[in-house]
């Protein structure tokens, strides 16, 4: 009889342990599915407590060690964002499988890098062994708005195949930084020479047109591509193409325009990008009929 009672108790205890384990797993999943770095979502719980009188909000008390740790994290994150240009906007994590020494988690991360948006999703496989924890990235999927660039598209495809997050972020950060520099340069010359410089595709395009109002039909096009090598290093590639109207082929400006591409390449090596473009614009602007 006593043995039967113990058996009943053992069954109840086992049932309770299974229920506790199930509830713990559900709680962990709910915790991990939270979204980080989203100002709107962070402020949502605060909004109901905001009053029209704008009373001063009393921050909760934290221990000095916790404050110092949090401030250190903020400082490190700020440094990384300034150094790499990568600004995460949303990050979520969900546990897909957790059995024994194996854990599979699904991550989603979106944000901007020097104003270029990106969105990626991947799974992280972690295996616990006597030597420690080994981790591997699988099922990496990357979405950006720079797919039209052949080089960066190849890097992204390679990063997806290899599950190489470092390669993607290194290449995308370098590429986005040069895109930002090109945009700022185009805007600078458009503002400096508004009657001479035009940007047919806007400041985010890859070329600018130089026109002299006094030379009808003559144009110079400065093309600025951004190449990315296998290591993820971005390299600016610039060239100059002249447009000479057929009826003005004997014009003195035609000879100068024909020699412009070669001179422009030499200036790029000697003066750099900005000084070379400025020299071309000034020289072309001084030409007259």
PDB file of C-alpha atoms in Angstrom:
ATOM      1  CA  UNK A   1       0.000   0.000   0.000  1.00  0.00           C
ATOM      2  CA  UNK A   2       2.781   2.412   0.999  1.00  0.00           C
ATOM      3  CA  UNK A   3       4.597   1.536  -2.214  1.00  0.00           C
ATOM      4  CA  UNK A   4       1.523   2.508  -4.262  1.00  0.00           C
ATOM      5  CA  UNK A   5       1.306   5.884  -2.507  1.00  0.00           C
ATOM      6  CA  UNK A   6       4.961   6.610  -3.280  1.00  0.00           C
ATOM      7  CA  UNK A   7       4.349   5.623  -6.882  1.00  0.00           C
ATOM      8  CA  UNK A   8       1.421   8.069  -7.115  1.00  0.00           C
ATOM      9  CA  UNK A   9       3.563  10.838  -5.618  1.00  0.00           C
ATOM     10  CA  UNK A  10       6.367  10.113  -8.055  1.00  0.00           C
ATOM     11  CA  UNK A  11       3.947  10.369 -10.982  1.00  0.00           C
ATOM     12  CA  UNK A  12       2.596  13.684  -9.721  1.00  0.00           C
ATOM     13  CA  UNK A  13       6.097  15.066  -9.171  1.00  0.00           C
ATOM     14  CA  UNK A  14       7.151  14.022 -12.668  1.00  0.00           C
ATOM     15  CA  UNK A  15       4.029  15.623 -14.129  1.00  0.00           C
ATOM     16  CA  UNK A  16       4.729  18.870 -12.268  1.00  0.00           C
ATOM     17  CA  UNK A  17       8.357  18.894 -13.423  1.00  0.00           C
ATOM     18  CA  UNK A  18       7.262  18.504 -17.050  1.00  0.00           C
ATOM     19  CA  UNK A  19       4.743  21.322 -16.681  1.00  0.00           C
ATOM     20  CA  UNK A  20       7.357  23.587 -15.071  1.00  0.00           C
ATOM     21  CA  UNK A  21       9.812  22.854 -17.898  1.00  0.00           C
ATOM     22  CA  UNK A  22       7.144  23.676 -20.508  1.00  0.00           C
ATOM     23  CA  UNK A  23       6.232  26.957 -18.803  1.00  0.00           C
ATOM     24  CA  UNK A  24       9.910  27.880 -18.451  1.00  0.00           C
ATOM     25  CA  UNK A  25      10.486  27.297 -22.173  1.00  0.00           C
ATOM     26  CA  UNK A  26       7.453  29.426 -23.085  1.00  0.00           C
ATOM     27  CA  UNK A  27       8.677  32.203 -20.801  1.00  0.00           C
ATOM     28  CA  UNK A  28      12.149  32.096 -22.349  1.00  0.00           C
ATOM     29  CA  UNK A  29      10.726  32.298 -25.870  1.00  0.00           C
ATOM     30  CA  UNK A  30       8.577  35.277 -24.910  1.00  0.00           C
ATOM     31  CA  UNK A  31      11.598  37.005 -23.419  1.00  0.00           C
ATOM     32  CA  UNK A  32      13.801  36.310 -26.435  1.00  0.00           C
ATOM     33  CA  UNK A  33      11.233  37.546 -28.948  1.00  0.00           C
ATOM     34  CA  UNK A  34      11.620  41.089 -27.672  1.00  0.00           C
ATOM     35  CA  UNK A  35      12.790  43.818 -30.051  1.00  0.00           C
ATOM     36  CA  UNK A  36      15.832  45.921 -29.216  1.00  0.00           C
ATOM     37  CA  UNK A  37      16.918  49.456 -30.144  1.00  0.00           C
ATOM     38  CA  UNK A  38      13.437  50.521 -31.278  1.00  0.00           C
ATOM     39  CA  UNK A  39      12.737  53.919 -29.703  1.00  0.00           C
ATOM     40  CA  UNK A  40       9.044  53.682 -30.475  1.00  0.00           C
ATOM     41  CA  UNK A  41       8.667  50.315 -28.753  1.00  0.00           C
ATOM     42  CA  UNK A  42      10.819  51.360 -25.821  1.00  0.00           C
ATOM     43  CA  UNK A  43       8.673  54.439 -25.241  1.00  0.00           C
ATOM     44  CA  UNK A  44       5.328  52.668 -25.637  1.00  0.00           C
ATOM     45  CA  UNK A  45       5.107  51.534 -21.975  1.00  0.00           C
ATOM     46  CA  UNK A  46       5.989  55.059 -20.875  1.00  0.00           C
ATOM     47  CA  UNK A  47       3.299  56.870 -22.879  1.00  0.00           C
ATOM     48  CA  UNK A  48       0.345  55.948 -20.602  1.00  0.00           C
ATOM     49  CA  UNK A  49       2.191  57.551 -17.703  1.00  0.00           C
ATOM     50  CA  UNK A  50       2.925  60.816 -19.505  1.00  0.00           C
ATOM     51  CA  UNK A  51       0.816  63.657 -18.162  1.00  0.00           C
ATOM     52  CA  UNK A  52      -0.302  66.862 -19.807  1.00  0.00           C
ATOM     53  CA  UNK A  53       1.367  68.860 -17.045  1.00  0.00           C
ATOM     54  CA  UNK A  54       4.724  67.338 -18.085  1.00  0.00           C
ATOM     55  CA  UNK A  55       5.624  66.484 -14.532  1.00  0.00           C
ATOM     56  CA  UNK A  56       9.234  65.535 -14.029  1.00  0.00           C
ATOM     57  CA  UNK A  57       9.738  61.823 -14.555  1.00  0.00           C
ATOM     58  CA  UNK A  58      11.359  60.077 -11.623  1.00  0.00           C
ATOM     59  CA  UNK A  59      13.822  57.491 -12.838  1.00  0.00           C
ATOM     60  CA  UNK A  60      13.918  54.189 -10.983  1.00  0.00           C
ATOM     61  CA  UNK A  61      16.784  53.647  -8.606  1.00  0.00           C
ATOM     62  CA  UNK A  62      19.609  51.450  -9.848  1.00  0.00           C
ATOM     63  CA  UNK A  63      22.728  50.317  -8.073  1.00  0.00           C
ATOM     64  CA  UNK A  64      25.943  52.223  -8.935  1.00  0.00           C
ATOM     65  CA  UNK A  65      27.472  49.072 -10.433  1.00  0.00           C
ATOM     66  CA  UNK A  66      24.473  48.530 -12.712  1.00  0.00           C
ATOM     67  CA  UNK A  67      24.519  52.175 -13.826  1.00  0.00           C
ATOM     68  CA  UNK A  68      28.243  51.995 -14.554  1.00  0.00           C
ATOM     69  CA  UNK A  69      27.780  48.786 -16.544  1.00  0.00           C
ATOM     70  CA  UNK A  70      24.880  50.281 -18.528  1.00  0.00           C
ATOM     71  CA  UNK A  71      26.820  53.493 -19.240  1.00  0.00           C
ATOM     72  CA  UNK A  72      29.775  51.416 -20.405  1.00  0.00           C
ATOM     73  CA  UNK A  73      27.539  49.497 -22.813  1.00  0.00           C
ATOM     74  CA  UNK A  74      26.073  52.744 -24.162  1.00  0.00           C
ATOM     75  CA  UNK A  75      29.551  54.167 -24.654  1.00  0.00           C
ATOM     76  CA  UNK A  76      30.779  51.043 -26.473  1.00  0.00           C
ATOM     77  CA  UNK A  77      27.696  50.979 -28.710  1.00  0.00           C
ATOM     78  CA  UNK A  78      28.058  54.674 -29.545  1.00  0.00           C
ATOM     79  CA  UNK A  79      31.730  54.181 -30.429  1.00  0.00           C
ATOM     80  CA  UNK A  80      30.968  51.204 -32.673  1.00  0.00           C
ATOM     81  CA  UNK A  81      28.192  53.079 -34.488  1.00  0.00           C
ATOM     82  CA  UNK A  82      30.469  56.078 -35.131  1.00  0.00           C
ATOM     83  CA  UNK A  83      33.411  53.894 -36.132  1.00  0.00           C
ATOM     84  CA  UNK A  84      31.529  51.556 -38.490  1.00  0.00           C
ATOM     85  CA  UNK A  85      28.515  53.678 -39.430  1.00  0.00           C
ATOM     86  CA  UNK A  86      26.290  50.692 -38.581  1.00  0.00           C
ATOM     87  CA  UNK A  87      23.224  51.776 -36.592  1.00  0.00           C
ATOM     88  CA  UNK A  88      20.932  48.887 -35.558  1.00  0.00           C
ATOM     89  CA  UNK A  89      17.249  49.826 -35.453  1.00  0.00           C
ATOM     90  CA  UNK A  90      15.553  46.529 -34.618  1.00  0.00           C
ATOM     91  CA  UNK A  91      16.895  43.218 -33.385  1.00  0.00           C
ATOM     92  CA  UNK A  92      14.889  40.163 -32.382  1.00  0.00           C
ATOM     93  CA  UNK A  93      15.836  36.674 -31.254  1.00  0.00           C
ATOM     94  CA  UNK A  94      13.758  33.513 -30.981  1.00  0.00           C
ATOM     95  CA  UNK A  95      14.737  30.066 -29.747  1.00  0.00           C
ATOM     96  CA  UNK A  96      13.797  27.440 -32.341  1.00  0.00           C
ATOM     97  CA  UNK A  97      15.275  24.395 -30.633  1.00  0.00           C
ATOM     98  CA  UNK A  98      16.935  23.637 -27.306  1.00  0.00           C
ATOM     99  CA  UNK A  99      17.803  20.018 -26.623  1.00  0.00           C
ATOM    100  CA  UNK A 100      20.656  18.821 -24.436  1.00  0.00           C
ATOM    101  CA  UNK A 101      23.851  20.523 -25.555  1.00  0.00           C
ATOM    102  CA  UNK A 102      22.348  21.982 -28.758  1.00  0.00           C
ATOM    103  CA  UNK A 103      20.585  25.329 -29.181  1.00  0.00           C
ATOM    104  CA  UNK A 104      19.256  26.896 -32.401  1.00  0.00           C
ATOM    105  CA  UNK A 105      18.173  30.536 -32.348  1.00  0.00           C
ATOM    106  CA  UNK A 106      16.724  32.700 -35.111  1.00  0.00           C
ATOM    107  CA  UNK A 107      17.914  36.315 -35.355  1.00  0.00           C
ATOM    108  CA  UNK A 108      16.497  39.241 -37.313  1.00  0.00           C
ATOM    109  CA  UNK A 109      18.424  42.500 -37.551  1.00  0.00           C
ATOM    110  CA  UNK A 110      17.639  45.685 -39.455  1.00  0.00           C
ATOM    111  CA  UNK A 111      19.162  49.131 -39.463  1.00  0.00           C
ATOM    112  CA  UNK A 112      21.212  51.604 -41.478  1.00  0.00           C
ATOM    113  CA  UNK A 113      24.844  51.895 -42.425  1.00  0.00           C
ATOM    114  CA  UNK A 114      25.827  55.439 -43.436  1.00  0.00           C
ATOM    115  CA  UNK A 115      22.141  55.982 -44.408  1.00  0.00           C
ATOM    116  CA  UNK A 116      21.958  52.781 -46.509  1.00  0.00           C
ATOM    117  CA  UNK A 117      19.307  50.416 -45.042  1.00  0.00           C
ATOM    118  CA  UNK A 118      19.895  46.715 -44.541  1.00  0.00           C
ATOM    119  CA  UNK A 119      17.810  43.800 -43.300  1.00  0.00           C
ATOM    120  CA  UNK A 120      19.190  40.370 -42.479  1.00  0.00           C
ATOM    121  CA  UNK A 121      18.009  37.125 -40.918  1.00  0.00           C
ATOM    122  CA  UNK A 122      19.995  34.080 -39.859  1.00  0.00           C
ATOM    123  CA  UNK A 123      20.070  31.096 -37.529  1.00  0.00           C
ATOM    124  CA  UNK A 124      22.746  30.590 -34.900  1.00  0.00           C
ATOM    125  CA  UNK A 125      23.625  27.004 -33.989  1.00  0.00           C
ATOM    126  CA  UNK A 126      25.366  26.635 -30.616  1.00  0.00           C
ATOM    127  CA  UNK A 127      26.779  23.314 -29.383  1.00  0.00           C
ATOM    128  CA  UNK A 128      28.086  22.849 -25.853  1.00  0.00           C
ATOM    129  CA  UNK A 129      31.030  20.479 -25.460  1.00  0.00           C
ATOM    130  CA  UNK A 130      33.790  19.800 -22.955  1.00  0.00           C
ATOM    131  CA  UNK A 131      36.052  22.239 -24.816  1.00  0.00           C
ATOM    132  CA  UNK A 132      33.453  25.019 -24.664  1.00  0.00           C
ATOM    133  CA  UNK A 133      30.702  26.412 -26.884  1.00  0.00           C
ATOM    134  CA  UNK A 134      30.999  26.339 -30.674  1.00  0.00           C
ATOM    135  CA  UNK A 135      28.721  28.529 -32.800  1.00  0.00           C
ATOM    136  CA  UNK A 136      27.893  28.560 -36.508  1.00  0.00           C
ATOM    137  CA  UNK A 137      25.745  30.884 -38.638  1.00  0.00           C
ATOM    138  CA  UNK A 138      23.338  29.184 -41.056  1.00  0.00           C
ATOM    139  CA  UNK A 139      20.489  30.216 -43.391  1.00  0.00           C
ATOM    140  CA  UNK A 140      21.816  33.771 -43.721  1.00  0.00           C
ATOM    141  CA  UNK A 141      19.570  36.045 -45.810  1.00  0.00           C
ATOM    142  CA  UNK A 142      20.569  39.645 -46.631  1.00  0.00           C
ATOM    143  CA  UNK A 143      18.449  42.411 -48.161  1.00  0.00           C
ATOM    144  CA  UNK A 144      19.817  45.864 -49.068  1.00  0.00           C
ATOM    145  CA  UNK A 145      19.022  48.654 -51.528  1.00  0.00           C
ATOM    146  CA  UNK A 146      22.417  48.346 -53.225  1.00  0.00           C
ATOM    147  CA  UNK A 147      21.647  45.172 -55.178  1.00  0.00           C
ATOM    148  CA  UNK A 148      22.212  46.985 -58.480  1.00  0.00           C
ATOM    149  CA  UNK A 149      25.942  47.179 -57.679  1.00  0.00           C
ATOM    150  CA  UNK A 150      27.432  44.023 -59.162  1.00  0.00           C
ATOM    151  CA  UNK A 151      30.414  43.822 -56.801  1.00  0.00           C
ATOM    152  CA  UNK A 152      28.493  44.281 -53.554  1.00  0.00           C
ATOM    153  CA  UNK A 153      25.865  41.793 -54.777  1.00  0.00           C
ATOM    154  CA  UNK A 154      28.592  39.184 -55.286  1.00  0.00           C
ATOM    155  CA  UNK A 155      29.955  39.824 -51.792  1.00  0.00           C
ATOM    156  CA  UNK A 156      26.465  39.485 -50.304  1.00  0.00           C
ATOM    157  CA  UNK A 157      25.869  36.195 -52.143  1.00  0.00           C
ATOM    158  CA  UNK A 158      29.205  34.873 -50.936  1.00  0.00           C
ATOM    159  CA  UNK A 159      28.489  35.967 -47.362  1.00  0.00           C
ATOM    160  CA  UNK A 160      25.110  34.193 -47.500  1.00  0.00           C
ATOM    161  CA  UNK A 161      26.684  30.981 -48.809  1.00  0.00           C
ATOM    162  CA  UNK A 162      29.468  31.003 -46.194  1.00  0.00           C
ATOM    163  CA  UNK A 163      27.341  32.363 -43.342  1.00  0.00           C
ATOM    164  CA  UNK A 164      29.994  35.073 -43.008  1.00  0.00           C
ATOM    165  CA  UNK A 165      28.503  38.043 -41.142  1.00  0.00           C
ATOM    166  CA  UNK A 166      31.901  39.708 -40.732  1.00  0.00           C
ATOM    167  CA  UNK A 167      32.471  39.758 -44.502  1.00  0.00           C
ATOM    168  CA  UNK A 168      29.057  41.326 -45.117  1.00  0.00           C
ATOM    169  CA  UNK A 169      29.400  44.061 -42.503  1.00  0.00           C
ATOM    170  CA  UNK A 170      32.979  44.892 -43.520  1.00  0.00           C
ATOM    171  CA  UNK A 171      32.105  45.137 -47.218  1.00  0.00           C
ATOM    172  CA  UNK A 172      28.782  46.910 -46.700  1.00  0.00           C
ATOM    173  CA  UNK A 173      30.298  49.414 -44.254  1.00  0.00           C
ATOM    174  CA  UNK A 174      33.118  50.303 -46.681  1.00  0.00           C
ATOM    175  CA  UNK A 175      30.708  50.512 -49.618  1.00  0.00           C
ATOM    176  CA  UNK A 176      28.180  52.643 -47.719  1.00  0.00           C
ATOM    177  CA  UNK A 177      30.914  54.989 -46.508  1.00  0.00           C
ATOM    178  CA  UNK A 178      32.035  55.679 -50.076  1.00  0.00           C
ATOM    179  CA  UNK A 179      28.401  56.135 -51.174  1.00  0.00           C
ATOM    180  CA  UNK A 180      27.992  58.744 -48.458  1.00  0.00           C
ATOM    181  CA  UNK A 181      31.223  60.484 -49.495  1.00  0.00           C
ATOM    182  CA  UNK A 182      30.157  60.510 -53.157  1.00  0.00           C
ATOM    183  CA  UNK A 183      26.761  61.960 -52.241  1.00  0.00           C
ATOM    184  CA  UNK A 184      28.337  64.725 -50.125  1.00  0.00           C
ATOM    185  CA  UNK A 185      30.801  65.532 -52.909  1.00  0.00           C
ATOM    186  CA  UNK A 186      28.073  65.788 -55.557  1.00  0.00           C
ATOM    187  CA  UNK A 187      25.961  68.017 -53.300  1.00  0.00           C
ATOM    188  CA  UNK A 188      28.984  70.221 -52.617  1.00  0.00           C
ATOM    189  CA  UNK A 189      29.671  70.880 -56.302  1.00  0.00           C
ATOM    190  CA  UNK A 190      25.975  71.305 -57.103  1.00  0.00           C
ATOM    191  CA  UNK A 191      25.771  74.009 -54.428  1.00  0.00           C
ATOM    192  CA  UNK A 192      29.066  75.607 -55.493  1.00  0.00           C
ATOM    193  CA  UNK A 193      28.288  75.631 -59.254  1.00  0.00           C
ATOM    194  CA  UNK A 194      24.463  75.525 -59.498  1.00  0.00           C
ATOM    195  CA  UNK A 195      24.384  76.778 -63.114  1.00  0.00           C
ATOM    196  CA  UNK A 196      27.057  74.387 -64.348  1.00  0.00           C
ATOM    197  CA  UNK A 197      26.645  71.113 -62.428  1.00  0.00           C
ATOM    198  CA  UNK A 198      23.518  68.954 -62.761  1.00  0.00           C
ATOM    199  CA  UNK A 199      22.667  65.650 -61.076  1.00  0.00           C
ATOM    200  CA  UNK A 200      20.191  63.799 -63.349  1.00  0.00           C
ATOM    201  CA  UNK A 201      19.773  60.917 -60.867  1.00  0.00           C
ATOM    202  CA  UNK A 202      20.020  63.088 -57.784  1.00  0.00           C
ATOM    203  CA  UNK A 203      22.868  63.121 -55.248  1.00  0.00           C
ATOM    204  CA  UNK A 204      22.664  59.345 -54.761  1.00  0.00           C
ATOM    205  CA  UNK A 205      23.355  58.648 -58.444  1.00  0.00           C
ATOM    206  CA  UNK A 206      26.753  57.636 -59.777  1.00  0.00           C
ATOM    207  CA  UNK A 207      27.411  60.483 -62.210  1.00  0.00           C
ATOM    208  CA  UNK A 208      27.232  64.247 -62.593  1.00  0.00           C
ATOM    209  CA  UNK A 209      26.942  66.418 -65.705  1.00  0.00           C
ATOM    210  CA  UNK A 210      28.969  69.577 -66.270  1.00  0.00           C
ATOM    211  CA  UNK A 211      27.473  72.099 -68.704  1.00  0.00           C
ATOM    212  CA  UNK A 212      28.713  75.500 -69.756  1.00  0.00           C
ATOM    213  CA  UNK A 213      25.766  77.797 -70.640  1.00  0.00           C
ATOM    214  CA  UNK A 214      27.956  79.559 -73.207  1.00  0.00           C
ATOM    215  CA  UNK A 215      28.934  76.328 -74.993  1.00  0.00           C
ATOM    216  CA  UNK A 216      25.755  74.928 -76.472  1.00  0.00           C
ATOM    217  CA  UNK A 217      25.778  71.147 -76.746  1.00  0.00           C
ATOM    218  CA  UNK A 218      29.089  70.605 -74.958  1.00  0.00           C
ATOM    219  CA  UNK A 219      28.935  68.386 -71.868  1.00  0.00           C
ATOM    220  CA  UNK A 220      31.319  66.590 -69.559  1.00  0.00           C
ATOM    221  CA  UNK A 221      30.090  63.573 -67.611  1.00  0.00           C
ATOM    222  CA  UNK A 222      31.980  62.511 -64.489  1.00  0.00           C
ATOM    223  CA  UNK A 223      31.186  58.889 -63.668  1.00  0.00           C
ATOM    224  CA  UNK A 224      31.893  57.680 -60.135  1.00  0.00           C
ATOM    225  CA  UNK A 225      31.526  53.939 -59.591  1.00  0.00           C
ATOM    226  CA  UNK A 226      32.368  52.050 -56.394  1.00  0.00           C
ATOM    227  CA  UNK A 227      34.067  48.680 -56.818  1.00  0.00           C
ATOM    228  CA  UNK A 228      34.333  46.107 -54.018  1.00  0.00           C
ATOM    229  CA  UNK A 229      37.081  43.460 -54.040  1.00  0.00           C
ATOM    230  CA  UNK A 230      36.933  39.930 -52.621  1.00  0.00           C
ATOM    231  CA  UNK A 231      38.175  41.083 -49.204  1.00  0.00           C
ATOM    232  CA  UNK A 232      35.321  43.575 -48.926  1.00  0.00           C
ATOM    233  CA  UNK A 233      37.404  46.703 -49.545  1.00  0.00           C
ATOM    234  CA  UNK A 234      35.592  49.441 -51.487  1.00  0.00           C
ATOM    235  CA  UNK A 235      37.529  51.259 -54.217  1.00  0.00           C
ATOM    236  CA  UNK A 236      36.332  54.446 -55.987  1.00  0.00           C
ATOM    237  CA  UNK A 237      36.558  54.289 -59.783  1.00  0.00           C
ATOM    238  CA  UNK A 238      36.145  57.618 -61.598  1.00  0.00           C
ATOM    239  CA  UNK A 239      36.208  58.533 -65.267  1.00  0.00           C
ATOM    240  CA  UNK A 240      35.288  61.481 -67.461  1.00  0.00           C
ATOM    241  CA  UNK A 241      33.370  61.277 -70.730  1.00  0.00           C
ATOM    242  CA  UNK A 242      33.026  64.302 -73.049  1.00  0.00           C
ATOM    243  CA  UNK A 243      30.044  65.014 -75.299  1.00  0.00           C
ATOM    244  CA  UNK A 244      30.962  67.075 -78.354  1.00  0.00           C
ATOM    245  CA  UNK A 245      28.232  68.186 -80.801  1.00  0.00           C
ATOM    246  CA  UNK A 246      28.978  67.230 -84.406  1.00  0.00           C
ATOM    247  CA  UNK A 247      28.499  70.772 -85.724  1.00  0.00           C
ATOM    248  CA  UNK A 248      31.138  72.084 -83.281  1.00  0.00           C
ATOM    249  CA  UNK A 249      33.785  69.443 -83.884  1.00  0.00           C
ATOM    250  CA  UNK A 250      36.244  72.135 -85.035  1.00  0.00           C
ATOM    251  CA  UNK A 251      35.594  74.353 -82.028  1.00  0.00           C
ATOM    252  CA  UNK A 252      38.599  75.058 -79.786  1.00  0.00           C
ATOM    253  CA  UNK A 253      36.645  73.586 -76.873  1.00  0.00           C
ATOM    254  CA  UNK A 254      36.359  70.283 -78.746  1.00  0.00           C
ATOM    255  CA  UNK A 255      40.102  69.666 -78.567  1.00  0.00           C
ATOM    256  CA  UNK A 256      40.123  70.428 -74.849  1.00  0.00           C
ATOM    257  CA  UNK A 257      37.161  68.111 -74.292  1.00  0.00           C
ATOM    258  CA  UNK A 258      38.857  65.261 -76.171  1.00  0.00           C
ATOM    259  CA  UNK A 259      41.950  65.533 -73.970  1.00  0.00           C
ATOM    260  CA  UNK A 260      39.924  65.917 -70.770  1.00  0.00           C
ATOM    261  CA  UNK A 261      39.610  62.182 -69.867  1.00  0.00           C
ATOM    262  CA  UNK A 262      43.371  61.591 -69.879  1.00  0.00           C
ATOM    263  CA  UNK A 263      44.075  64.794 -67.972  1.00  0.00           C
ATOM    264  CA  UNK A 264      41.378  63.921 -65.437  1.00  0.00           C
ATOM    265  CA  UNK A 265      42.934  60.504 -64.695  1.00  0.00           C
ATOM    266  CA  UNK A 266      46.340  62.105 -64.139  1.00  0.00           C
ATOM    267  CA  UNK A 267      44.847  64.722 -61.811  1.00  0.00           C
ATOM    268  CA  UNK A 268      43.093  62.016 -59.795  1.00  0.00           C
ATOM    269  CA  UNK A 269      46.448  60.415 -59.018  1.00  0.00           C
ATOM    270  CA  UNK A 270      48.102  63.723 -58.171  1.00  0.00           C
ATOM    271  CA  UNK A 271      45.365  65.842 -56.574  1.00  0.00           C
ATOM    272  CA  UNK A 272      42.663  63.485 -55.360  1.00  0.00           C
ATOM    273  CA  UNK A 273      38.973  63.341 -56.190  1.00  0.00           C
ATOM    274  CA  UNK A 274      37.591  66.678 -54.954  1.00  0.00           C
ATOM    275  CA  UNK A 275      40.454  68.834 -56.258  1.00  0.00           C
ATOM    276  CA  UNK A 276      40.361  67.091 -59.657  1.00  0.00           C
ATOM    277  CA  UNK A 277      36.615  67.609 -60.095  1.00  0.00           C
ATOM    278  CA  UNK A 278      36.920  71.240 -59.030  1.00  0.00           C
ATOM    279  CA  UNK A 279      39.718  71.815 -61.543  1.00  0.00           C
ATOM    280  CA  UNK A 280      37.653  70.289 -64.376  1.00  0.00           C
ATOM    281  CA  UNK A 281      34.581  72.371 -63.530  1.00  0.00           C
ATOM    282  CA  UNK A 282      36.571  75.615 -63.334  1.00  0.00           C
ATOM    283  CA  UNK A 283      38.401  74.939 -66.605  1.00  0.00           C
ATOM    284  CA  UNK A 284      35.194  74.057 -68.442  1.00  0.00           C
ATOM    285  CA  UNK A 285      33.382  77.077 -67.016  1.00  0.00           C
ATOM    286  CA  UNK A 286      36.032  79.453 -68.374  1.00  0.00           C
ATOM    287  CA  UNK A 287      35.586  78.216 -71.946  1.00  0.00           C
ATOM    288  CA  UNK A 288      33.581  80.576 -74.187  1.00  0.00           C
ATOM    289  CA  UNK A 289      32.131  80.483 -77.666  1.00  0.00           C
TER     290      UNK A 289
END
